[in-house]
Structure formats: structure tokens, C-alpha cells
Short mmCIF file of C-alpha atoms in Angstrom, two decimals:
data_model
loop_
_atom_site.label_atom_id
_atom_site.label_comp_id
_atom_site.label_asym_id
_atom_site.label_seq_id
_atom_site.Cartn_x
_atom_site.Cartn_y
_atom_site.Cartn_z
CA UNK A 23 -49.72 -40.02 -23.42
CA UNK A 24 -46.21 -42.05 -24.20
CA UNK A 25 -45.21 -38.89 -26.24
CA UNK A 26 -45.81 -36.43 -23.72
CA UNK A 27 -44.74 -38.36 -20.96
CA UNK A 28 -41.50 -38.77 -23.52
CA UNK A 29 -41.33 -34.87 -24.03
CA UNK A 30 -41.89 -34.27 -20.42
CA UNK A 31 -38.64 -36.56 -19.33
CA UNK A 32 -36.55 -34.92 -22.16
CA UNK A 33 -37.36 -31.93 -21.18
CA UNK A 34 -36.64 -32.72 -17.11
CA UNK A 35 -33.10 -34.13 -18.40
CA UNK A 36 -32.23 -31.09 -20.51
CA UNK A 37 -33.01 -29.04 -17.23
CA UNK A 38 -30.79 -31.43 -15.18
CA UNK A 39 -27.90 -30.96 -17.69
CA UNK A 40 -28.53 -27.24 -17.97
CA UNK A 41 -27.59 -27.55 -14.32
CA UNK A 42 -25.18 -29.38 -13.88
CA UNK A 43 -23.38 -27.23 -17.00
CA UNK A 44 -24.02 -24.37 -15.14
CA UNK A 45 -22.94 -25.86 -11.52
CA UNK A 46 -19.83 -26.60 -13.49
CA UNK A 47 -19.15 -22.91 -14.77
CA UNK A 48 -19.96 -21.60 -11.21
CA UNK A 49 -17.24 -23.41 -9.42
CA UNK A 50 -14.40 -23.32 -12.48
CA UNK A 51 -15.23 -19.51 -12.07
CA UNK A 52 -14.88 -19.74 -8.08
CA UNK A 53 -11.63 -22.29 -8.55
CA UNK A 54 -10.46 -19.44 -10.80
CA UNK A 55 -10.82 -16.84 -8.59
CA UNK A 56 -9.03 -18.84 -5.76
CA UNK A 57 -6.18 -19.77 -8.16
CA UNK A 58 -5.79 -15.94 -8.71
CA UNK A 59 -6.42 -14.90 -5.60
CA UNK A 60 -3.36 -17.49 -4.38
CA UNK A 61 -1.31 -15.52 -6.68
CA UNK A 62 -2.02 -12.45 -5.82
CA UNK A 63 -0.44 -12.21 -2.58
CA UNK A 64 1.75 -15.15 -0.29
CA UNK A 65 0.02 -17.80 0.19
CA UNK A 66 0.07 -18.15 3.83
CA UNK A 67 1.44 -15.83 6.86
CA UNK A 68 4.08 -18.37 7.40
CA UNK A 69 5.71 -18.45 4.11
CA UNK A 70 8.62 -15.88 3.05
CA UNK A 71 7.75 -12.71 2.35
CA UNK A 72 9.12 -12.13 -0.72
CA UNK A 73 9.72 -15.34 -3.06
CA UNK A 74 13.15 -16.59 -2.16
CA UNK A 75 13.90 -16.55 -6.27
CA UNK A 76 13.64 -13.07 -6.34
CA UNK A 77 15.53 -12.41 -3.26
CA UNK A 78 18.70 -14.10 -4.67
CA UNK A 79 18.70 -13.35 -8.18
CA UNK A 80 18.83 -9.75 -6.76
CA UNK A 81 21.31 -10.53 -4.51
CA UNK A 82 23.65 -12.72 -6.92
CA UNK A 83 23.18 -9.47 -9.51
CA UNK A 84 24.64 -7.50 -6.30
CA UNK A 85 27.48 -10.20 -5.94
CA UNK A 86 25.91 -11.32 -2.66
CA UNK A 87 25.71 -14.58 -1.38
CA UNK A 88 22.51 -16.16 -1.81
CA UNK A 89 20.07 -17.36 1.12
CA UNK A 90 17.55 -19.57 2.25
CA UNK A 91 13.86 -19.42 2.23
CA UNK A 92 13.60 -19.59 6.29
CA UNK A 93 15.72 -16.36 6.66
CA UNK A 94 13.56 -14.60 4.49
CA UNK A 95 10.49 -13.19 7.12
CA UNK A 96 7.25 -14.39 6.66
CA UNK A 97 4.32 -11.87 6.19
CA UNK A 98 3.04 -12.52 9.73
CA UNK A 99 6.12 -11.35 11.16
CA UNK A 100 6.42 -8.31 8.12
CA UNK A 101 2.63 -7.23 9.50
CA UNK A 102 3.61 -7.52 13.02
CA UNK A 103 6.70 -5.47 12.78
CA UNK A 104 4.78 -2.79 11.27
CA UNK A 105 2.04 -2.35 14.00
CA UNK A 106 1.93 0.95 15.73
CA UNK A 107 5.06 2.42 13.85
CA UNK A 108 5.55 6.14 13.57
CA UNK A 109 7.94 8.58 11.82
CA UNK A 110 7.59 11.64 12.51
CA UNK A 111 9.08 15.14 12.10
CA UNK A 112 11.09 14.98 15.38
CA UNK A 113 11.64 11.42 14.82
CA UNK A 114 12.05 11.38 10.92
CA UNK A 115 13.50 7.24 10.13
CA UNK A 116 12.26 4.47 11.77
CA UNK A 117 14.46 1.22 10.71
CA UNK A 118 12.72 -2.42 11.06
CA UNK A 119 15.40 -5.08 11.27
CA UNK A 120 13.75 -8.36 9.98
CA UNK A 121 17.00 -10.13 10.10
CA UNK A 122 18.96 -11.26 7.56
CA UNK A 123 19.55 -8.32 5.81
CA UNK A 124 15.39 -7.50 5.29
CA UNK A 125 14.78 -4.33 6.67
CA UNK A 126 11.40 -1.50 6.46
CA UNK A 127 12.62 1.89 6.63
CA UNK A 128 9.39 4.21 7.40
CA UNK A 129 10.71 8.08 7.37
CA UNK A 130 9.16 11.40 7.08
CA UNK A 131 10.74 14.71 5.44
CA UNK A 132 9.53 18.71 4.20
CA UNK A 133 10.11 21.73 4.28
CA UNK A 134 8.20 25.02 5.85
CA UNK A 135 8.51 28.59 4.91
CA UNK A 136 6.21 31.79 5.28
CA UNK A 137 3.43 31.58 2.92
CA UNK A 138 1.83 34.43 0.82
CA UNK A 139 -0.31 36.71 3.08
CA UNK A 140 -3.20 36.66 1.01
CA UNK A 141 -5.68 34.58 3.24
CA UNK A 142 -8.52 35.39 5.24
CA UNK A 143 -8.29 33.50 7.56
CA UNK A 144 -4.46 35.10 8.53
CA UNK A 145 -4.55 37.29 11.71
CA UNK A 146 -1.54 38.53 11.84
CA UNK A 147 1.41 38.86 9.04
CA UNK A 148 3.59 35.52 8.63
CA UNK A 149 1.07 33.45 10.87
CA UNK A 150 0.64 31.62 7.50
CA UNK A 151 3.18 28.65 6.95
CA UNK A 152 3.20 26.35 3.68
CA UNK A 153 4.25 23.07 4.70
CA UNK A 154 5.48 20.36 1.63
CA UNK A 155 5.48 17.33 3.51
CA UNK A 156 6.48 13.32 2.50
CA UNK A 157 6.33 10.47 3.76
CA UNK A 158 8.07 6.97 2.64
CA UNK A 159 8.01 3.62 3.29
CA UNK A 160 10.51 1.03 1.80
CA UNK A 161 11.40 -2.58 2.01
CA UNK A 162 14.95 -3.58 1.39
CA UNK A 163 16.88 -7.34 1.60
CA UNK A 164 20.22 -5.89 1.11
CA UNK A 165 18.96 -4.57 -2.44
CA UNK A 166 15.68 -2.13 -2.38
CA UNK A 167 13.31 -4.32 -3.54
CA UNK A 168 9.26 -2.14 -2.77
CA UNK A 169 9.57 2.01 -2.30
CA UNK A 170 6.96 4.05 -2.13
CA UNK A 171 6.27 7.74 -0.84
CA UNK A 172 3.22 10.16 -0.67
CA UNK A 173 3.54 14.18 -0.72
CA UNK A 174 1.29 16.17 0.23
CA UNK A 175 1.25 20.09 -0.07
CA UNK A 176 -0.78 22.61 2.62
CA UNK A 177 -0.71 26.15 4.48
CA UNK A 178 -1.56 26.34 8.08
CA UNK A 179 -1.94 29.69 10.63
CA UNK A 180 -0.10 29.76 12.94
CA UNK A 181 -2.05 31.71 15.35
CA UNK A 182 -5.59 30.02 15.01
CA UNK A 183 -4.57 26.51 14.71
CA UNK A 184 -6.01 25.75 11.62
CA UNK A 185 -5.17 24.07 8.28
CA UNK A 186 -6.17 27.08 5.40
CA UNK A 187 -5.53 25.41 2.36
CA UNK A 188 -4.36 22.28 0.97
CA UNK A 189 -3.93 20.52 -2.13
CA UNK A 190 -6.59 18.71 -3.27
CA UNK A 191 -5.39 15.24 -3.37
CA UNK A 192 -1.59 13.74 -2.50
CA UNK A 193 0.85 13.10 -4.80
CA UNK A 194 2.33 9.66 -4.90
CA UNK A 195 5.57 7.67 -6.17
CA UNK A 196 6.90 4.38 -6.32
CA UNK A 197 10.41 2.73 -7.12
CA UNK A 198 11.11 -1.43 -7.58
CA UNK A 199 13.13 -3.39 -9.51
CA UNK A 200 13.33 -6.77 -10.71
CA UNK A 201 10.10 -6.89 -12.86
CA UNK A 202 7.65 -5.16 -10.43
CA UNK A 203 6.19 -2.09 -11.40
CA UNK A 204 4.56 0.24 -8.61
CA UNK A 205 1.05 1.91 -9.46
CA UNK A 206 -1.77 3.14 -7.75
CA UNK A 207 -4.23 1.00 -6.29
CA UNK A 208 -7.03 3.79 -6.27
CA UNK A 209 -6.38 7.77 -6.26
CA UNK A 210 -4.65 8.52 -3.26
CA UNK A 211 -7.06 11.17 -0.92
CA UNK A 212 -6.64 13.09 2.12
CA UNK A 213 -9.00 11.64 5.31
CA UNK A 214 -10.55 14.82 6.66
CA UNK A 215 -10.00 14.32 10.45
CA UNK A 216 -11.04 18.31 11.65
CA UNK A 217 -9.70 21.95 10.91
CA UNK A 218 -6.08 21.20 12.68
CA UNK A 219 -5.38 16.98 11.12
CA UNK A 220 -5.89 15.45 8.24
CA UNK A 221 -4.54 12.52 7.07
CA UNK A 222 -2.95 12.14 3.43
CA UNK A 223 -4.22 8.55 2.17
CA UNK A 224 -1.96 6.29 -0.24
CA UNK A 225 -2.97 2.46 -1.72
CA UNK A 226 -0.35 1.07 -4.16
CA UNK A 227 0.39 -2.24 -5.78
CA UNK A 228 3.60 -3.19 -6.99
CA UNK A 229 3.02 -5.96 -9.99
CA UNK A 230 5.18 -8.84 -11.49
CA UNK A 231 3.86 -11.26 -14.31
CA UNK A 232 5.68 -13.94 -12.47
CA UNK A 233 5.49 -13.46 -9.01
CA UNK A 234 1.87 -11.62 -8.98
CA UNK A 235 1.39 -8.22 -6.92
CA UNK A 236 1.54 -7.36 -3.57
CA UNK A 237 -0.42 -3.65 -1.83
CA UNK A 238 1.37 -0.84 0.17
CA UNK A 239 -0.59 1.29 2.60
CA UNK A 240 0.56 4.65 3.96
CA UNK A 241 -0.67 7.47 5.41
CA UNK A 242 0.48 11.05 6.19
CA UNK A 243 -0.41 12.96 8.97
CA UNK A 244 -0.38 16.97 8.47
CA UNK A 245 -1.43 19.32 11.21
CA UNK A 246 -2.04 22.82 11.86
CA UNK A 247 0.98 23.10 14.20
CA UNK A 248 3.02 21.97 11.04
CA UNK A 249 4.15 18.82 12.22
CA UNK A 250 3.51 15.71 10.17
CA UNK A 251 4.22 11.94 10.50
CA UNK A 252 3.78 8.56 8.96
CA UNK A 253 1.50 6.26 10.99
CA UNK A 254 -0.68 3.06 10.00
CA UNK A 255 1.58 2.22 7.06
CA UNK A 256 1.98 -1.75 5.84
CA UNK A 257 2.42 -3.68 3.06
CA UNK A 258 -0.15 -6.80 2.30
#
């Protein structure tokens, strides 16, 4: 009986350590996961923006006179800027003034021209337009610091007010400097809204192995009257 009841409290230890062990894995995994997540993005909606180190080493490599951390904008204010902003053909460049020198440029451009009249769904000759249209958004503090633009390529008639053909997915691009590197996020898509809208669909990250990575949304609006605009567009 002393051996068994020996055995038997061994083996209700070895579970208890077992557990514990494995307690311990679980949260260095979750503390992990927070650490990188911290990284990943600011911190907190009231700290800068963009790391004040970066900010002026860019601006001391443009000669500029370096700044503080409280007149760099905080990524509350960056998000709230950005609600409800459009750029559209009509009204190509919308410019954000943060202060201080941070601005977000949002702006639209393309260009139109008869297409090839060899689509059924033309009713009448040069109803067809092909549209190449791009939109951009770009964050600057005095020095461009996050760019990127998606382009996206379609024909539309004229006559019936519908999209005819479009190319299959966007095209995207991305410029930065001082150790980030722009990238896709996932494939960029277009949002199938009806035969006369659809919306061109762009998620980037621009990387640094210091400062860690922050996302870019934008999307393109394309119609079937061949206007197009940039709407719902942030970075994060």
C-alpha cells in the first residue's frame, strides 16, 4: 500500500509540474505576443505618430532643424484627420495639415480614351471608354516618409452605364525611406459593389527592423460614368 500510495503522489506531482511547465509556456507565448504586438504599431493613440528619432534624423539629413516629440501628431489625431476624406477626379489632392510640417496628401489621377470596339456589350461606336485610374496616399514631415498608390485598369460604355471589363486585380506601389520597406499586406482585390462601382482594394505594410511596421489602407473607386476617387483610406 506505502508503494502505491508513493507512486500515486509521484505521479500527482509530476502532473502538477507538467502544469505548471506548461502554464509557464502559455503565458511567455502570450507575453511574447504582446511584446510584438507593442512593436508592431505605436503604442498608444496619444503617442507620436512616427518615432520622433526617425523624424529628425530625416530632417537633420535634409539640414532641417530638429523637433520635439509633442509636435509630432499622435495616431488618434492621424486617424481622425483621415475620416471621411475624398479625392476625387474633379477634386484630385486633398492636403491634411497635421502641423508642424506633417502633412497626408490623398490624390487621384488617369487617363481616358476610346477603347477598341470589339465588345458586346457596346451599342453604339466609341460608347466604350478605357479608363487607367490611380489613386495615392502619402505621409510627409517635411521629408516623404510612407507613399503608397493603387492602379487600377477598366473599360466602361458609355451609353448603358456599365463597367465591361476590368483588370483582374489592382496594381500596387509603395515608396519610403529611412529603413522602411513598403510591401503588400495581402493581394490587393477589387470589392464588387454592382455593374456601374467597384471599388479597387489595397493593404500595405511598410517595415523597419528598428522601429517595427505600420499598415496603409486605400481604396479606389471606379465607375461606369468614368469617374473615380479615393475614399476610406488610413494608415494604422
Amino acid at each position: 500500500m506505502k508503494i502505491q500510495n508513493k507512486k500515486l503522489l509521484m505521479g500527482m506531482m509530476s502532473l502538477t509540474l507538467a502544469s505548471v511547465a506548461l502554464g509557464g509556456t502559455v503565458l511567455a507565448a502570450e507575453d511574447t505576443k504582446q511584446v510584438n504586438s507593442s512593436i508592431d504599431e505605436p503604442k498608444k493613440d496619444s503617442e507620436p505618430f512616427i518615432p520622433i528619432g526617425v523624424i529628425n534624423k530625416a530632417l537633420a539629413e535634409k539640414g532641417q532643424k530638429a523637433i520635439s516629440a509633442s509636435e509630432v501628431p499622435t495616431k488618434a489625431q492621424v486617424n481622425k484627420a483621415l475620416q471621411g476624406v475624398i479625392a476625387s477626379k474633379d477634386d484630385p489632392e486633398k492636403v491634411i495639415d497635421l502641423g508642424n510640417g506633417h502633412k497626408i496628401t490623398i490624390s487621384v489621377s488617369g487617363t481616358s480614351a476610346p477603347a477598341e470596339q470589339n465588345n458586346v456589350y457596346s451599342v453604339s461606336p466609341q460608347s466604350i471608354q478605357s479608363v487607367t485610374a490611380k489613386g495615392e496616399i502619402k505621409y510627409t514631415a517635411g521629408v516623404d516618409i510612407f507613399t503608397m498608390s493603387i492602379t487600377q485598369k477598366y473599360s466602361y460604355d458609355d451609353k448603358i452605364t456599365k463597367i465591361t471589363q476590368q483588370d483582374k486585380k489592382p496594381s500596387t506601389s509603395y515608396g519610403s525611406g529611412f529603413g522602411w520597406k513598403g510591401s503588400d499586406s495581402e493581394a490587393p482585390y477589387i470589392y464588387e459593389i454592382d455593374d456601374t462601382a467597384k471599388d479597387a482594394v489595397g493593404n500595405g505594410q511598410f517595415k523597419n527592423i528598428i522601429y517595427g511596421k505600420y499598415g496603409c489602407h486605400i481604396e479606389l473607386r471606379f465607375t461606369a460614368t468614368g469617374n473615380y476617387y479615393v475614399h476610406d483610406s488610413y494608415f494604422n
